Amino acid sequence: MQIREYGTTGPRIVLLHGGPGAAGYLAPVARELADAFRVSEPFQRRSGGEPLTVARHVADLQETIERFGDERPALVGHSWGAMLALAYAAAHPGRARSLVLVGCGTFDAVARARYGEIREARLTDDVRRRIDALPREVPDPDQRLRARGKLMMQLDSVDPVIGKGERVECDARAHDESWTDMVRLQDAGVYPAAFATIDAPVLMLHGADDPHPGPMIRASLAPHIRRLEYIEWPRCGHYPWLERHARSAFFAALREAITRQ
């Protein structure tokens, strides 16, 4: 597994990308934090000989964290990465100093359905046509996942400040296998109930315009996580570090949370 490192001093952060199967786009967050923190950005396991599962990703993350010895890092996860952070902290209580969930994904069928409704309502005719054309125009599934992500990012943002795009390494099979297993575990009642073992403080950072319904996700987690806080910003979508009206507040809250915790 590839791990990119940033910064040389300060508390340790492990930055977990979303997708699943979309590595590399969190580099701007890592670079922004590198002045005061040591940031590790692991690229999660790609698809291969056996189907990917949540347990496999958790084991990989444990292997990464063991490299730090007795040091307890803060886990900062975005979207699917936030869900992985929770799964890891539940399986390994005490190993994470704190968790920050940025634009966390859904943990029940009702919230998943609401997410789908919000996304569907935002689809313009142009974006819908372009998505429908992807299977013909982009035959490679990994490239198609990347292209779809770029299109959906328009719908998931409010007023993004887009600079030079980061290279995103997409793996469509890893995406499908990992997400299928997460939904299976939710349907079986494993998550979010398993999060009751988490003893670290957990902070949710969410945009009010994120199609992932923040208040519903918080409500599903609150009965199981004892130390849960929630911050939400208006005029902010799924990528707070890119949002013109929330970027400064997002990084201030993130820095304060990691330093305090």
PDB file of C-alpha atoms in Angstrom:
ATOM      1  CA  MET A   1       0.000   0.000   0.000  1.00  0.00           C
ATOM      2  CA  GLN A   2       1.215   3.474  -0.903  1.00  0.00           C
ATOM      3  CA  ILE A   3       1.397   5.985   1.957  1.00  0.00           C
ATOM      4  CA  ARG A   4       2.141   9.654   1.328  1.00  0.00           C
ATOM      5  CA  GLU A   5       3.699  11.578   4.220  1.00  0.00           C
ATOM      6  CA  TYR A   6       3.466  15.315   4.935  1.00  0.00           C
ATOM      7  CA  GLY A   7       4.941  17.467   7.688  1.00  0.00           C
ATOM      8  CA  THR A   8       7.691  16.750  10.187  1.00  0.00           C
ATOM      9  CA  THR A   9       6.399  17.980  13.554  1.00  0.00           C
ATOM     10  CA  GLY A  10       3.230  17.981  15.604  1.00  0.00           C
ATOM     11  CA  PRO A  11       0.536  15.419  16.368  1.00  0.00           C
ATOM     12  CA  ARG A  12       0.060  12.502  13.989  1.00  0.00           C
ATOM     13  CA  ILE A  13      -2.940  12.418  11.642  1.00  0.00           C
ATOM     14  CA  VAL A  14      -4.030   9.553   9.403  1.00  0.00           C
ATOM     15  CA  LEU A  15      -6.077  10.905   6.506  1.00  0.00           C
ATOM     16  CA  LEU A  16      -8.578   8.439   5.019  1.00  0.00           C
ATOM     17  CA  HIS A  17      -9.929   8.983   1.522  1.00  0.00           C
ATOM     18  CA  GLY A  18     -13.410   8.153   0.356  1.00  0.00           C
ATOM     19  CA  GLY A  19     -14.878   6.517  -2.697  1.00  0.00           C
ATOM     20  CA  PRO A  20     -14.369   3.786  -1.783  1.00  0.00           C
ATOM     21  CA  GLY A  21     -11.705   3.177  -4.386  1.00  0.00           C
ATOM     22  CA  ALA A  22     -10.787   6.842  -5.019  1.00  0.00           C
ATOM     23  CA  ALA A  23      -7.327   7.647  -3.635  1.00  0.00           C
ATOM     24  CA  GLY A  24      -5.324  10.844  -3.867  1.00  0.00           C
ATOM     25  CA  TYR A  25      -7.845  13.692  -3.799  1.00  0.00           C
ATOM     26  CA  LEU A  26      -7.200  14.554  -0.129  1.00  0.00           C
ATOM     27  CA  ALA A  27      -3.711  15.855  -0.885  1.00  0.00           C
ATOM     28  CA  PRO A  28      -4.833  19.522  -0.534  1.00  0.00           C
ATOM     29  CA  VAL A  29      -6.053  18.792   2.998  1.00  0.00           C
ATOM     30  CA  ALA A  30      -2.781  17.071   3.882  1.00  0.00           C
ATOM     31  CA  ARG A  31      -0.692  19.933   2.519  1.00  0.00           C
ATOM     32  CA  GLU A  32      -2.742  22.512   4.406  1.00  0.00           C
ATOM     33  CA  LEU A  33      -2.187  20.677   7.700  1.00  0.00           C
ATOM     34  CA  ALA A  34       1.483  19.850   7.164  1.00  0.00           C
ATOM     35  CA  ASP A  35       2.727  23.050   8.829  1.00  0.00           C
ATOM     36  CA  ALA A  36       1.586  21.864  12.274  1.00  0.00           C
ATOM     37  CA  PHE A  37       0.920  18.126  11.982  1.00  0.00           C
ATOM     38  CA  ARG A  38       2.516  14.961  10.663  1.00  0.00           C
ATOM     39  CA  VAL A  39       0.008  13.655   8.139  1.00  0.00           C
ATOM     40  CA  SER A  40      -0.051  10.119   6.729  1.00  0.00           C
ATOM     41  CA  GLU A  41      -2.284   9.583   3.677  1.00  0.00           C
ATOM     42  CA  PRO A  42      -2.596   5.852   2.946  1.00  0.00           C
ATOM     43  CA  PHE A  43      -4.006   4.739  -0.371  1.00  0.00           C
ATOM     44  CA  GLN A  44      -6.442   1.977   0.529  1.00  0.00           C
ATOM     45  CA  ARG A  45      -5.998  -1.508  -0.896  1.00  0.00           C
ATOM     46  CA  ARG A  46      -6.914  -1.996  -4.532  1.00  0.00           C
ATOM     47  CA  SER A  47      -8.985  -4.877  -5.815  1.00  0.00           C
ATOM     48  CA  GLY A  48      -7.213  -8.165  -6.404  1.00  0.00           C
ATOM     49  CA  GLY A  49      -7.436 -11.890  -5.830  1.00  0.00           C
ATOM     50  CA  GLU A  50     -10.146 -11.808  -3.165  1.00  0.00           C
ATOM     51  CA  PRO A  51     -13.157  -9.535  -2.666  1.00  0.00           C
ATOM     52  CA  LEU A  52     -12.473  -6.458  -0.564  1.00  0.00           C
ATOM     53  CA  THR A  53     -14.305  -6.181   2.742  1.00  0.00           C
ATOM     54  CA  VAL A  54     -14.562  -3.670   5.564  1.00  0.00           C
ATOM     55  CA  ALA A  55     -12.585  -6.111   7.727  1.00  0.00           C
ATOM     56  CA  ARG A  56      -9.774  -6.164   5.157  1.00  0.00           C
ATOM     57  CA  HIS A  57      -9.591  -2.358   5.110  1.00  0.00           C
ATOM     58  CA  VAL A  58      -9.631  -2.250   8.920  1.00  0.00           C
ATOM     59  CA  ALA A  59      -6.769  -4.759   9.063  1.00  0.00           C
ATOM     60  CA  ASP A  60      -4.789  -2.704   6.538  1.00  0.00           C
ATOM     61  CA  LEU A  61      -5.331   0.433   8.586  1.00  0.00           C
ATOM     62  CA  GLN A  62      -4.180  -1.354  11.739  1.00  0.00           C
ATOM     63  CA  GLU A  63      -1.020  -2.388   9.914  1.00  0.00           C
ATOM     64  CA  THR A  64      -0.419   1.246   8.977  1.00  0.00           C
ATOM     65  CA  ILE A  65      -0.995   2.526  12.517  1.00  0.00           C
ATOM     66  CA  GLU A  66       1.265  -0.125  14.023  1.00  0.00           C
ATOM     67  CA  ARG A  67       4.140   1.546  12.189  1.00  0.00           C
ATOM     68  CA  PHE A  68       3.797   4.453  14.611  1.00  0.00           C
ATOM     69  CA  GLY A  69       4.522   2.317  17.676  1.00  0.00           C
ATOM     70  CA  ASP A  70       2.645   3.475  20.768  1.00  0.00           C
ATOM     71  CA  GLU A  71       1.640   6.759  19.153  1.00  0.00           C
ATOM     72  CA  ARG A  72      -2.131   7.216  18.920  1.00  0.00           C
ATOM     73  CA  PRO A  73      -3.006   9.184  15.794  1.00  0.00           C
ATOM     74  CA  ALA A  74      -6.082  11.225  15.046  1.00  0.00           C
ATOM     75  CA  LEU A  75      -8.145   9.684  12.239  1.00  0.00           C
ATOM     76  CA  VAL A  76      -9.580  12.180   9.757  1.00  0.00           C
ATOM     77  CA  GLY A  77     -11.825  10.487   7.231  1.00  0.00           C
ATOM     78  CA  HIS A  78     -13.867  11.885   4.356  1.00  0.00           C
ATOM     79  CA  SER A  79     -17.095  10.249   3.162  1.00  0.00           C
ATOM     80  CA  TRP A  80     -16.357   6.495   2.981  1.00  0.00           C
ATOM     81  CA  GLY A  81     -13.110   7.247   4.822  1.00  0.00           C
ATOM     82  CA  ALA A  82     -15.117   8.575   7.768  1.00  0.00           C
ATOM     83  CA  MET A  83     -17.054   5.307   7.846  1.00  0.00           C
ATOM     84  CA  LEU A  84     -13.795   3.357   7.760  1.00  0.00           C
ATOM     85  CA  ALA A  85     -12.449   5.440  10.658  1.00  0.00           C
ATOM     86  CA  LEU A  86     -15.476   4.460  12.749  1.00  0.00           C
ATOM     87  CA  ALA A  87     -15.153   0.790  11.808  1.00  0.00           C
ATOM     88  CA  TYR A  88     -11.473   0.837  12.767  1.00  0.00           C
ATOM     89  CA  ALA A  89     -12.017   2.625  16.086  1.00  0.00           C
ATOM     90  CA  ALA A  90     -14.751   0.138  16.996  1.00  0.00           C
ATOM     91  CA  ALA A  91     -12.496  -2.833  16.236  1.00  0.00           C
ATOM     92  CA  HIS A  92      -9.458  -1.316  17.999  1.00  0.00           C
ATOM     93  CA  PRO A  93     -10.624   0.761  20.973  1.00  0.00           C
ATOM     94  CA  GLY A  94      -7.913   2.995  22.339  1.00  0.00           C
ATOM     95  CA  ARG A  95      -5.701   3.038  19.237  1.00  0.00           C
ATOM     96  CA  ALA A  96      -7.056   6.305  17.815  1.00  0.00           C
ATOM     97  CA  ARG A  97      -6.671   9.505  19.814  1.00  0.00           C
ATOM     98  CA  SER A  98      -9.694  11.098  18.152  1.00  0.00           C
ATOM     99  CA  LEU A  99     -11.866  10.868  15.050  1.00  0.00           C
ATOM    100  CA  VAL A 100     -12.976  13.630  12.685  1.00  0.00           C
ATOM    101  CA  LEU A 101     -15.686  12.632  10.203  1.00  0.00           C
ATOM    102  CA  VAL A 102     -15.886  14.948   7.195  1.00  0.00           C
ATOM    103  CA  GLY A 103     -19.028  14.511   5.099  1.00  0.00           C
ATOM    104  CA  CYS A 104     -19.641  11.105   6.646  1.00  0.00           C
ATOM    105  CA  GLY A 105     -21.571   8.494   4.680  1.00  0.00           C
ATOM    106  CA  THR A 106     -24.888   6.930   5.640  1.00  0.00           C
ATOM    107  CA  PHE A 107     -25.534   4.083   8.096  1.00  0.00           C
ATOM    108  CA  ASP A 108     -29.132   3.076   7.437  1.00  0.00           C
ATOM    109  CA  ALA A 109     -31.511   2.521   4.544  1.00  0.00           C
ATOM    110  CA  VAL A 110     -33.599   5.620   5.291  1.00  0.00           C
ATOM    111  CA  ALA A 111     -30.598   7.961   5.121  1.00  0.00           C
ATOM    112  CA  ARG A 112     -29.335   6.181   1.998  1.00  0.00           C
ATOM    113  CA  ALA A 113     -32.698   6.723   0.340  1.00  0.00           C
ATOM    114  CA  ARG A 114     -32.693  10.405   1.308  1.00  0.00           C
ATOM    115  CA  TYR A 115     -29.208  10.773  -0.141  1.00  0.00           C
ATOM    116  CA  GLY A 116     -30.468   9.295  -3.414  1.00  0.00           C
ATOM    117  CA  GLU A 117     -33.448  11.649  -3.471  1.00  0.00           C
ATOM    118  CA  ILE A 118     -31.258  14.715  -2.975  1.00  0.00           C
ATOM    119  CA  ARG A 119     -28.859  13.635  -5.696  1.00  0.00           C
ATOM    120  CA  GLU A 120     -31.717  12.867  -8.094  1.00  0.00           C
ATOM    121  CA  ALA A 121     -33.321  16.268  -7.484  1.00  0.00           C
ATOM    122  CA  ARG A 122     -30.075  18.039  -8.355  1.00  0.00           C
ATOM    123  CA  LEU A 123     -29.474  16.247 -11.647  1.00  0.00           C
ATOM    124  CA  THR A 124     -29.753  18.610 -14.574  1.00  0.00           C
ATOM    125  CA  ASP A 125     -30.687  17.311 -18.017  1.00  0.00           C
ATOM    126  CA  ASP A 126     -27.148  17.991 -19.224  1.00  0.00           C
ATOM    127  CA  VAL A 127     -25.461  16.083 -16.386  1.00  0.00           C
ATOM    128  CA  ARG A 128     -27.939  13.231 -16.734  1.00  0.00           C
ATOM    129  CA  ARG A 129     -27.156  12.919 -20.467  1.00  0.00           C
ATOM    130  CA  ARG A 130     -23.433  12.955 -19.776  1.00  0.00           C
ATOM    131  CA  ILE A 131     -23.746  10.268 -17.100  1.00  0.00           C
ATOM    132  CA  ASP A 132     -25.882   8.105 -19.376  1.00  0.00           C
ATOM    133  CA  ALA A 133     -23.242   8.421 -22.092  1.00  0.00           C
ATOM    134  CA  LEU A 134     -20.330   7.340 -19.894  1.00  0.00           C
ATOM    135  CA  PRO A 135     -20.593   3.571 -20.552  1.00  0.00           C
ATOM    136  CA  ARG A 136     -20.269   4.240 -24.306  1.00  0.00           C
ATOM    137  CA  GLU A 137     -17.685   6.999 -24.153  1.00  0.00           C
ATOM    138  CA  VAL A 138     -15.504   5.654 -21.311  1.00  0.00           C
ATOM    139  CA  PRO A 139     -15.311   1.852 -21.569  1.00  0.00           C
ATOM    140  CA  ASP A 140     -12.654   1.411 -18.861  1.00  0.00           C
ATOM    141  CA  PRO A 141     -14.504   1.055 -15.507  1.00  0.00           C
ATOM    142  CA  ASP A 142     -11.812   2.825 -13.455  1.00  0.00           C
ATOM    143  CA  GLN A 143     -11.688   5.791 -15.812  1.00  0.00           C
ATOM    144  CA  ARG A 144     -15.495   5.818 -15.904  1.00  0.00           C
ATOM    145  CA  LEU A 145     -15.641   5.998 -12.089  1.00  0.00           C
ATOM    146  CA  ARG A 146     -13.252   8.980 -12.195  1.00  0.00           C
ATOM    147  CA  ALA A 147     -15.323  10.717 -14.879  1.00  0.00           C
ATOM    148  CA  ARG A 148     -18.560  10.122 -12.989  1.00  0.00           C
ATOM    149  CA  GLY A 149     -16.984  11.504  -9.823  1.00  0.00           C
ATOM    150  CA  LYS A 150     -16.070  14.728 -11.586  1.00  0.00           C
ATOM    151  CA  LEU A 151     -19.627  15.137 -12.855  1.00  0.00           C
ATOM    152  CA  MET A 152     -21.211  14.418  -9.480  1.00  0.00           C
ATOM    153  CA  MET A 153     -18.833  16.802  -7.735  1.00  0.00           C
ATOM    154  CA  GLN A 154     -20.654  19.637  -9.488  1.00  0.00           C
ATOM    155  CA  LEU A 155     -23.887  18.543  -7.841  1.00  0.00           C
ATOM    156  CA  ASP A 156     -22.277  17.973  -4.441  1.00  0.00           C
ATOM    157  CA  SER A 157     -20.726  21.451  -4.167  1.00  0.00           C
ATOM    158  CA  VAL A 158     -22.036  24.996  -3.708  1.00  0.00           C
ATOM    159  CA  ASP A 159     -19.259  27.419  -4.675  1.00  0.00           C
ATOM    160  CA  PRO A 160     -16.016  25.461  -4.925  1.00  0.00           C
ATOM    161  CA  VAL A 161     -12.603  27.004  -5.391  1.00  0.00           C
ATOM    162  CA  ILE A 162     -11.052  24.652  -7.900  1.00  0.00           C
ATOM    163  CA  GLY A 163      -7.335  24.893  -8.568  1.00  0.00           C
ATOM    164  CA  LYS A 164      -5.086  22.367 -10.224  1.00  0.00           C
ATOM    165  CA  GLY A 165      -6.884  19.043 -10.048  1.00  0.00           C
ATOM    166  CA  GLU A 166      -5.338  16.256  -7.998  1.00  0.00           C
ATOM    167  CA  ARG A 167      -4.624  12.938  -9.653  1.00  0.00           C
ATOM    168  CA  VAL A 168      -7.239  10.504  -8.336  1.00  0.00           C
ATOM    169  CA  GLU A 169      -6.497   6.785  -8.575  1.00  0.00           C
ATOM    170  CA  CYS A 170      -9.847   5.074  -9.059  1.00  0.00           C
ATOM    171  CA  ASP A 171     -10.650   1.375  -8.739  1.00  0.00           C
ATOM    172  CA  ALA A 172     -14.239   0.595  -9.700  1.00  0.00           C
ATOM    173  CA  ARG A 173     -14.087  -2.998  -8.502  1.00  0.00           C
ATOM    174  CA  ALA A 174     -12.684  -1.921  -5.115  1.00  0.00           C
ATOM    175  CA  HIS A 175     -15.502   0.613  -4.889  1.00  0.00           C
ATOM    176  CA  ASP A 176     -18.225  -1.929  -5.568  1.00  0.00           C
ATOM    177  CA  GLU A 177     -16.812  -4.674  -3.330  1.00  0.00           C
ATOM    178  CA  SER A 178     -16.103  -2.393  -0.365  1.00  0.00           C
ATOM    179  CA  TRP A 179     -19.434  -0.587  -0.475  1.00  0.00           C
ATOM    180  CA  THR A 180     -21.388  -3.834  -0.930  1.00  0.00           C
ATOM    181  CA  ASP A 181     -19.802  -5.226   2.223  1.00  0.00           C
ATOM    182  CA  MET A 182     -20.511  -2.048   4.199  1.00  0.00           C
ATOM    183  CA  VAL A 183     -24.193  -2.187   3.232  1.00  0.00           C
ATOM    184  CA  ARG A 184     -24.281  -5.889   4.112  1.00  0.00           C
ATOM    185  CA  LEU A 185     -22.942  -5.143   7.581  1.00  0.00           C
ATOM    186  CA  GLN A 186     -25.465  -2.354   8.064  1.00  0.00           C
ATOM    187  CA  ASP A 187     -28.348  -4.564   6.963  1.00  0.00           C
ATOM    188  CA  ALA A 188     -27.135  -7.271   9.362  1.00  0.00           C
ATOM    189  CA  GLY A 189     -27.262  -4.806  12.257  1.00  0.00           C
ATOM    190  CA  VAL A 190     -23.494  -4.738  12.817  1.00  0.00           C
ATOM    191  CA  TYR A 191     -23.158  -0.994  12.099  1.00  0.00           C
ATOM    192  CA  PRO A 192     -23.729   1.421  13.673  1.00  0.00           C
ATOM    193  CA  ALA A 193     -24.318  -0.689  16.826  1.00  0.00           C
ATOM    194  CA  ALA A 194     -20.653  -1.777  16.918  1.00  0.00           C
ATOM    195  CA  PHE A 195     -19.583   1.838  17.429  1.00  0.00           C
ATOM    196  CA  ALA A 196     -20.591   1.608  21.091  1.00  0.00           C
ATOM    197  CA  THR A 197     -17.042   0.404  21.828  1.00  0.00           C
ATOM    198  CA  ILE A 198     -15.481   3.666  20.600  1.00  0.00           C
ATOM    199  CA  ASP A 199     -13.958   5.549  23.509  1.00  0.00           C
ATOM    200  CA  ALA A 200     -12.322   8.384  21.551  1.00  0.00           C
ATOM    201  CA  PRO A 201     -14.042  11.730  20.930  1.00  0.00           C
ATOM    202  CA  VAL A 202     -15.759  11.907  17.540  1.00  0.00           C
ATOM    203  CA  LEU A 203     -16.398  15.164  15.684  1.00  0.00           C
ATOM    204  CA  MET A 204     -18.595  15.392  12.586  1.00  0.00           C
ATOM    205  CA  LEU A 205     -17.852  18.249  10.165  1.00  0.00           C
ATOM    206  CA  HIS A 206     -20.614  18.567   7.598  1.00  0.00           C
ATOM    207  CA  GLY A 207     -21.894  20.908   4.919  1.00  0.00           C
ATOM    208  CA  ALA A 208     -25.559  21.820   5.037  1.00  0.00           C
ATOM    209  CA  ASP A 209     -25.701  21.310   1.263  1.00  0.00           C
ATOM    210  CA  ASP A 210     -23.962  17.943   1.299  1.00  0.00           C
ATOM    211  CA  PRO A 211     -26.331  15.393  -0.272  1.00  0.00           C
ATOM    212  CA  HIS A 212     -25.370  13.036   2.545  1.00  0.00           C
ATOM    213  CA  PRO A 213     -28.030  14.106   5.072  1.00  0.00           C
ATOM    214  CA  GLY A 214     -25.924  15.215   8.031  1.00  0.00           C
ATOM    215  CA  PRO A 215     -28.633  15.484  10.710  1.00  0.00           C
ATOM    216  CA  MET A 216     -29.992  12.032   9.801  1.00  0.00           C
ATOM    217  CA  ILE A 217     -26.509  10.509   9.922  1.00  0.00           C
ATOM    218  CA  ARG A 218     -25.813  12.166  13.254  1.00  0.00           C
ATOM    219  CA  ALA A 219     -29.112  10.839  14.622  1.00  0.00           C
ATOM    220  CA  SER A 220     -28.183   7.292  13.579  1.00  0.00           C
ATOM    221  CA  LEU A 221     -24.774   7.517  15.273  1.00  0.00           C
ATOM    222  CA  ALA A 222     -25.696   9.397  18.461  1.00  0.00           C
ATOM    223  CA  PRO A 223     -27.238   6.423  20.343  1.00  0.00           C
ATOM    224  CA  HIS A 224     -24.010   4.446  19.902  1.00  0.00           C
ATOM    225  CA  ILE A 225     -21.211   7.014  20.261  1.00  0.00           C
ATOM    226  CA  ARG A 226     -20.856   8.564  23.693  1.00  0.00           C
ATOM    227  CA  ARG A 227     -18.638  11.508  22.757  1.00  0.00           C
ATOM    228  CA  LEU A 228     -20.142  12.800  19.513  1.00  0.00           C
ATOM    229  CA  GLU A 229     -20.065  16.447  18.400  1.00  0.00           C
ATOM    230  CA  TYR A 230     -21.495  17.941  15.228  1.00  0.00           C
ATOM    231  CA  ILE A 231     -20.645  21.128  13.309  1.00  0.00           C
ATOM    232  CA  GLU A 232     -22.474  22.139  10.140  1.00  0.00           C
ATOM    233  CA  TRP A 233     -21.851  25.065   7.790  1.00  0.00           C
ATOM    234  CA  PRO A 234     -24.323  26.732   5.412  1.00  0.00           C
ATOM    235  CA  ARG A 235     -23.401  27.138   1.740  1.00  0.00           C
ATOM    236  CA  CYS A 236     -21.147  24.111   2.002  1.00  0.00           C
ATOM    237  CA  GLY A 237     -21.290  20.807   0.155  1.00  0.00           C
ATOM    238  CA  HIS A 238     -19.467  17.490   0.355  1.00  0.00           C
ATOM    239  CA  TYR A 239     -15.939  18.940   0.045  1.00  0.00           C
ATOM    240  CA  PRO A 240     -15.619  21.661   2.723  1.00  0.00           C
ATOM    241  CA  TRP A 241     -11.927  22.332   2.026  1.00  0.00           C
ATOM    242  CA  LEU A 242     -12.882  23.467  -1.486  1.00  0.00           C
ATOM    243  CA  GLU A 243     -15.906  25.583  -0.560  1.00  0.00           C
ATOM    244  CA  ARG A 244     -15.344  29.333  -0.859  1.00  0.00           C
ATOM    245  CA  HIS A 245     -17.691  30.160   2.038  1.00  0.00           C
ATOM    246  CA  ALA A 246     -16.645  27.377   4.442  1.00  0.00           C
ATOM    247  CA  ARG A 247     -13.011  26.583   3.727  1.00  0.00           C
ATOM    248  CA  SER A 248     -11.509  28.807   6.435  1.00  0.00           C
ATOM    249  CA  ALA A 249     -14.002  27.716   9.077  1.00  0.00           C
ATOM    250  CA  PHE A 250     -13.471  24.071   8.149  1.00  0.00           C
ATOM    251  CA  PHE A 251      -9.704  24.161   8.583  1.00  0.00           C
ATOM    252  CA  ALA A 252      -9.991  26.190  11.789  1.00  0.00           C
ATOM    253  CA  ALA A 253     -12.392  23.638  13.275  1.00  0.00           C
ATOM    254  CA  LEU A 254     -10.262  20.723  12.091  1.00  0.00           C
ATOM    255  CA  ARG A 255      -7.055  22.145  13.542  1.00  0.00           C
ATOM    256  CA  GLU A 256      -8.698  23.046  16.822  1.00  0.00           C
ATOM    257  CA  ALA A 257     -10.270  19.628  17.212  1.00  0.00           C
ATOM    258  CA  ILE A 258      -7.057  17.719  16.545  1.00  0.00           C
ATOM    259  CA  THR A 259      -5.006  19.944  18.835  1.00  0.00           C
ATOM    260  CA  ARG A 260      -7.575  19.912  21.640  1.00  0.00           C
ATOM    261  CA  GLN A 261      -8.227  16.192  21.507  1.00  0.00           C
TER     262      GLN A 261
END
